[in-house]
Coordinates of C-alpha atoms and ligand atoms in Angstrom, one line a residue:
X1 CA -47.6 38.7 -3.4
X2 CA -45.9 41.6 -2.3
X3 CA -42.2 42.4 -2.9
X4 CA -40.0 44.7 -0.9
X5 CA -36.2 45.5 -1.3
X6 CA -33.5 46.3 1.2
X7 CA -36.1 45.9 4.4
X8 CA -35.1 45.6 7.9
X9 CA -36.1 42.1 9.9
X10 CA -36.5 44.0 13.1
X11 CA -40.2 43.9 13.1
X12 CA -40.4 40.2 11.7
X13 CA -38.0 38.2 14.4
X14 CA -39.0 38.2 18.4
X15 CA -35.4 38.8 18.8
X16 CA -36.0 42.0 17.2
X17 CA -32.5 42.1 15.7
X18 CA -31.8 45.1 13.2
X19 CA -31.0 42.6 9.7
X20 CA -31.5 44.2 6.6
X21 CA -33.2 41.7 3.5
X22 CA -32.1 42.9 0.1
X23 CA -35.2 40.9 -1.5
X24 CA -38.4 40.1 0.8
X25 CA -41.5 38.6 -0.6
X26 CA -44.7 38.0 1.4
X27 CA -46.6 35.4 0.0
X28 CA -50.6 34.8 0.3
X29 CA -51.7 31.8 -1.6
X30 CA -50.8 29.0 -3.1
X31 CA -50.6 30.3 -6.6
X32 CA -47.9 33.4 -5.2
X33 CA -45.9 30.4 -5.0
X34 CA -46.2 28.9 -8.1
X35 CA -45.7 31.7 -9.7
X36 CA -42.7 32.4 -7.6
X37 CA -41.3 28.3 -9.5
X38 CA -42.3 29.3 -12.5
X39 CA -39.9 32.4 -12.4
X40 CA -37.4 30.3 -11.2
X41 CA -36.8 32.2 -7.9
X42 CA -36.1 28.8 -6.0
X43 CA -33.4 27.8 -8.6
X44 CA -31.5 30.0 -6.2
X45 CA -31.3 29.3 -2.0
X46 CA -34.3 31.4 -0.2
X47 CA -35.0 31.6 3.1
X48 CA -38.8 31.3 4.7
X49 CA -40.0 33.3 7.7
X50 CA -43.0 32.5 9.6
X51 CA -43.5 34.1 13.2
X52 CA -39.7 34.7 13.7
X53 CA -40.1 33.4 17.2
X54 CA -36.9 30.9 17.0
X55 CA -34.7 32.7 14.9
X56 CA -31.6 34.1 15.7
X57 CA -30.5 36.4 12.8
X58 CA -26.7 37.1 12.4
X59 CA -25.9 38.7 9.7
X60 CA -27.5 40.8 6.6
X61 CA -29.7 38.1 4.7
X62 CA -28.7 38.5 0.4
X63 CA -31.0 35.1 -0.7
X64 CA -34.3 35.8 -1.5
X65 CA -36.8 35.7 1.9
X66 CA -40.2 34.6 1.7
X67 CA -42.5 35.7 4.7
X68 CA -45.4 33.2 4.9
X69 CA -49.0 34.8 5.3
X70 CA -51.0 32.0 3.8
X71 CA -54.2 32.8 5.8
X72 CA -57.1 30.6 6.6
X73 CA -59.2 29.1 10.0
X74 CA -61.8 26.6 8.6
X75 CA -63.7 23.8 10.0
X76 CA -63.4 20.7 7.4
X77 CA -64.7 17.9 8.8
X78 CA -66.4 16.7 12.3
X79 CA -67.8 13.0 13.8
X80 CA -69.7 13.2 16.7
X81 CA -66.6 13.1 18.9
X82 CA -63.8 15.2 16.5
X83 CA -63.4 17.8 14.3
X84 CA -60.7 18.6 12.2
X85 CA -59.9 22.1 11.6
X86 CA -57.4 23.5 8.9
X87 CA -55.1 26.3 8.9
X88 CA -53.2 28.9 7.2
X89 CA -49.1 28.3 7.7
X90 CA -49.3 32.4 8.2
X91 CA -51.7 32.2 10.7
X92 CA -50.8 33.2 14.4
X93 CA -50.3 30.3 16.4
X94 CA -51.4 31.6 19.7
X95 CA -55.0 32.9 17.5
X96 CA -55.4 29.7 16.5
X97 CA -55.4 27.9 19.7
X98 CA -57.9 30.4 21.1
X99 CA -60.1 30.0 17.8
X100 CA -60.2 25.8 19.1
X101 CA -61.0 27.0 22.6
X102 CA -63.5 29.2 21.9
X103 CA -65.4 26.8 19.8
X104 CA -64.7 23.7 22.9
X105 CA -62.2 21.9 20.7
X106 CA -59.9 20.4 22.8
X107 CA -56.1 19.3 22.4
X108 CA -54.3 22.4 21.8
X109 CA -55.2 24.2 25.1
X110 CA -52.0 23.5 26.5
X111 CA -49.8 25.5 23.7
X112 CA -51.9 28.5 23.9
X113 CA -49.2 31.6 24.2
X114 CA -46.6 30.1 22.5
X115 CA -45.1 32.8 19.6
X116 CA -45.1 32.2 16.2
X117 CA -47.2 30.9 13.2
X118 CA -49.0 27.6 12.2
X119 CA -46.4 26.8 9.5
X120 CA -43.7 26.8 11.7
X121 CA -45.4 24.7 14.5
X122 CA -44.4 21.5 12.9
X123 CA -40.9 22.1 11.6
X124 CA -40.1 22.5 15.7
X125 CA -43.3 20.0 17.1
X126 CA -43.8 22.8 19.4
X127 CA -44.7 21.5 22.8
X128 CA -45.1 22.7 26.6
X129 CA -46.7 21.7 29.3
X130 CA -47.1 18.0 28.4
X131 CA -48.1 18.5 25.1
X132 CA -46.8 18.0 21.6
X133 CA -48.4 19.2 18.2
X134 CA -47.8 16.0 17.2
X135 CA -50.5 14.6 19.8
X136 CA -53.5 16.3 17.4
X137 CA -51.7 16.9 14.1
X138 CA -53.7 15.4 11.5
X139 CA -51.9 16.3 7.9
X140 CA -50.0 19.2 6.5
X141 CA -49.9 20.3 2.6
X142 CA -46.7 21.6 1.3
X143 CA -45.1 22.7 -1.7
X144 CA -41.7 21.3 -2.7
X145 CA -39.3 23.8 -4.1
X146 CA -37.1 21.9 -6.2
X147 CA -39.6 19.8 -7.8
X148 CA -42.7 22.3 -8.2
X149 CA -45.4 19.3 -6.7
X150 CA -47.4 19.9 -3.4
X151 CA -47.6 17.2 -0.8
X152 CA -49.7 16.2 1.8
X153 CA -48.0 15.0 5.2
X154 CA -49.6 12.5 6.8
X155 CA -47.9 12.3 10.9
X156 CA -45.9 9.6 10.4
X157 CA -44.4 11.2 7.5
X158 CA -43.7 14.2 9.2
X159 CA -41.2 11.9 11.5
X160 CA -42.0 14.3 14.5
X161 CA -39.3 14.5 17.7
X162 CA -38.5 16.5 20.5
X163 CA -38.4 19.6 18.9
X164 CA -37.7 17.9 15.6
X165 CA -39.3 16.8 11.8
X166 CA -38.1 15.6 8.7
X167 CA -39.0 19.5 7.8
X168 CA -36.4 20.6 10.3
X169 CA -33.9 17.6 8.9
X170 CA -34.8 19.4 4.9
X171 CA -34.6 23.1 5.3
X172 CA -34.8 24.9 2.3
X173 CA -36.9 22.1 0.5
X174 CA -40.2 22.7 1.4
X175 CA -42.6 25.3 1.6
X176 CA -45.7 25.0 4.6
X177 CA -49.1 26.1 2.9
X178 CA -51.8 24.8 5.2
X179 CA -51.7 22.4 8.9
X180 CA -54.8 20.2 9.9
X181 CA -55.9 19.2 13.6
X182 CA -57.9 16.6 15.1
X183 CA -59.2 17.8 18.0
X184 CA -61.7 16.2 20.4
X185 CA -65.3 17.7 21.2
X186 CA -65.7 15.8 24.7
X187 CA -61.9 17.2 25.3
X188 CA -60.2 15.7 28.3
X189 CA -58.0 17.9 29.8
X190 CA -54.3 17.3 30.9
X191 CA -53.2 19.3 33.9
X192 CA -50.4 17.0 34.8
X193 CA -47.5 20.0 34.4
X194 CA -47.2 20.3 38.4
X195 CA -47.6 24.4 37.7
X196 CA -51.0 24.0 35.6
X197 CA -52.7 21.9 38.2
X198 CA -51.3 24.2 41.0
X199 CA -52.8 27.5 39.4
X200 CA -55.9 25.7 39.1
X201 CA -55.9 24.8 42.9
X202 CA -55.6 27.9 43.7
X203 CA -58.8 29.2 41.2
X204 CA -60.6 26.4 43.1
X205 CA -60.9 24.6 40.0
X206 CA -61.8 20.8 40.2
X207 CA -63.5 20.0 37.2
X208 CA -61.3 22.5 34.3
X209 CA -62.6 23.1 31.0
X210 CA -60.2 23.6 28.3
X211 CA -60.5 27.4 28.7
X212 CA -59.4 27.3 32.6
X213 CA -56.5 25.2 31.3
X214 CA -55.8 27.8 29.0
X215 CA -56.1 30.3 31.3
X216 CA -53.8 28.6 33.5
X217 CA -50.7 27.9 31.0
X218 CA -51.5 31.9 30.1
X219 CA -50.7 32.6 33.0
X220 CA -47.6 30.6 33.7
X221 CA -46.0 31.6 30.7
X222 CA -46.2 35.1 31.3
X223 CA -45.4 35.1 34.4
X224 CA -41.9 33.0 33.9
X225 CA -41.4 33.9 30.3
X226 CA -40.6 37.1 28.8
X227 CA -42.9 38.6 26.6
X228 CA -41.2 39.5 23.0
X229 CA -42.9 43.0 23.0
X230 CA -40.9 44.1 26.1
X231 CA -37.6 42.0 25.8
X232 CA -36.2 40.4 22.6
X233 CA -36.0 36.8 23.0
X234 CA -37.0 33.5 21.2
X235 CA -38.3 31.0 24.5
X236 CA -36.0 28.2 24.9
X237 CA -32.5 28.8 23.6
X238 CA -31.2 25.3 24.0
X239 CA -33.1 22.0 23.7
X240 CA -33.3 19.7 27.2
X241 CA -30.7 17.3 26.6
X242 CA -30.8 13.6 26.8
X243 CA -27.9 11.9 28.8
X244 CA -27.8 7.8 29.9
X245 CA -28.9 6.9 33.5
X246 CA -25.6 6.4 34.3
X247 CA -23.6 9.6 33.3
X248 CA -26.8 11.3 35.3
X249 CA -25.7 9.1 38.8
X250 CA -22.1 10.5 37.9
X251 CA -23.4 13.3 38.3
X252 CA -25.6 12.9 41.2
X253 CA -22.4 12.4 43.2
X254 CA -21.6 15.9 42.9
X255 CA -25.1 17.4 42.1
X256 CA -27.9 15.5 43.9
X257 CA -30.2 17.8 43.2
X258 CA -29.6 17.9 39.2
X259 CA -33.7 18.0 38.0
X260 CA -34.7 15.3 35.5
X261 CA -37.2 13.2 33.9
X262 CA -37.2 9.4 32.8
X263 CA -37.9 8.7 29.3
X264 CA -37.3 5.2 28.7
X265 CA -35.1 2.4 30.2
X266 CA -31.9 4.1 30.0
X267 CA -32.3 7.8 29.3
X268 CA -33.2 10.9 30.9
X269 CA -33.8 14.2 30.0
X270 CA -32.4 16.9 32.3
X271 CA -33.8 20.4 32.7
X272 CA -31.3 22.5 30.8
X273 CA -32.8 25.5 32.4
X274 CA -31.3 23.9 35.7
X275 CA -28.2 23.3 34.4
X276 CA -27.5 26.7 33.8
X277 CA -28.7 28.3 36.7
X278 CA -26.5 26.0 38.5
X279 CA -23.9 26.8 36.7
X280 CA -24.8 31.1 37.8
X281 CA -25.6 32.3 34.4
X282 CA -29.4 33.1 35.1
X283 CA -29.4 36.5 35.5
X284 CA -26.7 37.4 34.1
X285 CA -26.1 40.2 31.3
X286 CA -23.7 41.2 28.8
X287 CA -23.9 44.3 26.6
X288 CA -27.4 44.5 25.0
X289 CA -27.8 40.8 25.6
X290 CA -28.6 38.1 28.9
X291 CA -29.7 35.1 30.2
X292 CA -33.0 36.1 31.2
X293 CA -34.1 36.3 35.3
X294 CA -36.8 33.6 35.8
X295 CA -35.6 31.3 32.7
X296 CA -32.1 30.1 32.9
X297 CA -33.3 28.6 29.1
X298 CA -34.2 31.8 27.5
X299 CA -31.4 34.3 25.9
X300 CA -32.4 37.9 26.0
X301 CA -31.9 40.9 23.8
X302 CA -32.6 44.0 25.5
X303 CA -32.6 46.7 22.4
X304 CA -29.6 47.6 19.8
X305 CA -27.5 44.4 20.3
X306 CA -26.3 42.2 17.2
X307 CA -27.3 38.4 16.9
X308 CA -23.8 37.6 16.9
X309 CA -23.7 38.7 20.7
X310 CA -26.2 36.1 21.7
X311 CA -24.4 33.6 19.8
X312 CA -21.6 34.4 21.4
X313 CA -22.6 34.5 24.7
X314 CA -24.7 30.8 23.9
X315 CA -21.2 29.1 23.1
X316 CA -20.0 30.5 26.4
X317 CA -22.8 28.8 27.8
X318 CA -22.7 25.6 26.1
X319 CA -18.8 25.5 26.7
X320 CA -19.1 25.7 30.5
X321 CA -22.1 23.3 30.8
X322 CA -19.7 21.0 28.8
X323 CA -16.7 22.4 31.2
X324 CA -19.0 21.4 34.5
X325 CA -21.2 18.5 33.8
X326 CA -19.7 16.7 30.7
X327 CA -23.0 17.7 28.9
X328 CA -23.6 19.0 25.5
X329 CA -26.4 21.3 25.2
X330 CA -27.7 21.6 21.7
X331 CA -29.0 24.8 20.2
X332 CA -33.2 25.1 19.9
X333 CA -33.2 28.4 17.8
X334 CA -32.1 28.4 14.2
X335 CA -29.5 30.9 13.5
X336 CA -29.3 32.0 9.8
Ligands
EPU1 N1 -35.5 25.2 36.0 C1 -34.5 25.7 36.8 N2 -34.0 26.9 36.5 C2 -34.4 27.6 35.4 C3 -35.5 27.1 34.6 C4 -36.0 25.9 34.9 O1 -34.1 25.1 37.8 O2 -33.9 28.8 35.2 C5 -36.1 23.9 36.4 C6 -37.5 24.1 36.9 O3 -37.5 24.3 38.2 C7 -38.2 22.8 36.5 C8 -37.4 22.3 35.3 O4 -36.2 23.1 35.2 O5 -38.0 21.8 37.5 C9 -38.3 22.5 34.0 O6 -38.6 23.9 33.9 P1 -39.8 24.4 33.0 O7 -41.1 23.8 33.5 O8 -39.8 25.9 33.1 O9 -39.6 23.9 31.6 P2 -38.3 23.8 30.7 O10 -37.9 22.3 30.6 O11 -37.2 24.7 31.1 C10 -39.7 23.3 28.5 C11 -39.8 23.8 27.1 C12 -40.5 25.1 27.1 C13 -41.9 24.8 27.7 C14 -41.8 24.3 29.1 C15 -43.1 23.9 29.7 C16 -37.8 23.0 25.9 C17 -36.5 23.4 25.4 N3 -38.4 24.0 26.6 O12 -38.9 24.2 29.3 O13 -40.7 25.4 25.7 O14 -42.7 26.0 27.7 O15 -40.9 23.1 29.1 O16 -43.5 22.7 29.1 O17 -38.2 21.9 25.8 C18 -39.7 26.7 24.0 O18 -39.4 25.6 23.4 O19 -39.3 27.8 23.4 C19 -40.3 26.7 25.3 C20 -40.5 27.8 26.0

């Protein structure tokens, strides 16, 4: 392990806010953290970083911070139609997508771009573009601070939702060390997004491989989502929320053009990105922060701003959604 003191954050969340950590400890194995229980460091609250991509940082951290770089790609096991591959929690989510589709492991393809690391990918259920780690998650093995035992998570235990787990309902509790996928070798692809299967139209693409697909959400996502080297942001701000049929023909009265998407009998989900471009926020910039030009859903930092202005300016947000609408939109990042 390696232990730093009094160390700025700016380089270590997408937001790239200036926070200072009085104790930071990268970790690198399994036995970093036991060590870390034996010394009683978690008798005390800590704080785990992976890739920093959904973390809005507020205020100077004094708890112990752990950065995650538990490293590993390894194939463990395969059938004649599967493999399962393991990873490091500190590993790059975006490398390890491309590691699958370079070997013609299917199932990820879809989530290739997205910041941040393995370990945090299930504490959120990352998804986009039709697809959910929880579609190909096999296990995970953590380590539980309080009691000193590792664990393996099994999917169901994991109790994944829309950008949810029982890790995101127990912060503070658990430590990620390593994430398994099943992942198919005769992969079918899933180009259902409306934008995926238009990019690959025009690439005159009939019969895509995982790579095109890859390719193709690449390209969307840079093309509507800012890239964290050029503008401080963490992707989605705010979750979609999830209103009843009938609040959403309410609304349809007024807004018939209000975008949405059946999930069961009653519900819907609505496209909070909608929501707030309606409501003329997209665009729009205050101080060193903004609600970013092609994303209504994405905050944005643009250099020597304080996390407190994009919480401010996310309540002013969520208060005139509420104010127009009659809808509570619910925060996505996690704001320490
Ligand atoms: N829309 C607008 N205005 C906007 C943004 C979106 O009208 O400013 C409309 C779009 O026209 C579209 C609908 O909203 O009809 C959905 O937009 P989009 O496809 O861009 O997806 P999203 O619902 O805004 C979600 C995820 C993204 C993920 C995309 C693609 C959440 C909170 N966000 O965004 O995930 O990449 O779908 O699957 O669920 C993230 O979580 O950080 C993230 C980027």
């Amino acid at each position: 392990m390696i232990k730093f003191e009094n160390v700025s954050l700016k380089s270590l969340n997408t937001f790239g806010f200036d926070i200072l950590a009085t104790e930071l400890i990268e970790i690198h194995s399994e036995q970093d953290i036991i060590e870390l229980y034996q010394n009683g460091q978690f008798n005390q609250p800590y704080k785990t970083i992976g890739g920093g991509s959904n973390l809005l940082l507020t205020e100077n951290l004094s708890q112990l911070v752990l950065l995650n770089k538990l490293l590993k790609k390894e194939l463990v096991s395969e059938t004649e139609t599967t493999v399962t591959v393991h990873f490091g929690a500190g590993e790059n989510w975006h490398d390890a997508v491309m590691y699958c589709v370079d070997n013609g492991w299917g199932g990820i393809e879809n989530l290739s771009l997205i910041p941040g690391s393995v370990g945090a990918a299930p504490i959120q259920n990352i998804g986009a573009y039709g697809v959910e780690i929880k579609d190909t998650f096999e296990s995970l093995r953590a380590f539980n601070t309080k009691t000193g035992q590792f664990r393996r998570f099994s999917n169901q235990d994991c109790r994944f939702g829309y950008r949810d787990s029982y890790f995101k309902q127990h912060p503070g509790e658990w430590i990620i060390c390593y994430v398994s996928f099943t992942l198919s070798k005769n992969p079918q692809t899933n180009s259902s997004y409306g934008d995926i299967q238009q990019i690959l139209t025009e690439r005159e693409i009939t019969s895509p491989k995982i790579k095109d697909i890859s390719n193709a959400v690449i390209s969307i996502r840079s093309s509507k989502l800012p890239d964290p080297k050029d503008i401080g942001n963490s992707g989605s701000f705010f979750k979609n929320p999830v209103i009843s049929k009938s609040q959403l023909s309410d609304i349809q009265q007024e807004y018939p053009n209000i975008k949405s998407f059946s999930i069961n009998e009653t519900q819907v989900k609505i496209a909070a990105g909608w929501l707030i471009e309606t409501a003329g926020w997209k665009g729009y910039k205050e101080g060193n922060v903004g609600v970013h030009k092609n994303q209504a859903l994405v905050l944005v930092h643009y250099g020597g701003g304080k996390g407190s202005e994009i919480k401010t300016l996310a309540e002013k947000i969520q208060h005139d959604i509420y104010n127009k609408f009659q809808i509570h939109l619910e925060f996505e990042v996690n704001i320490w």
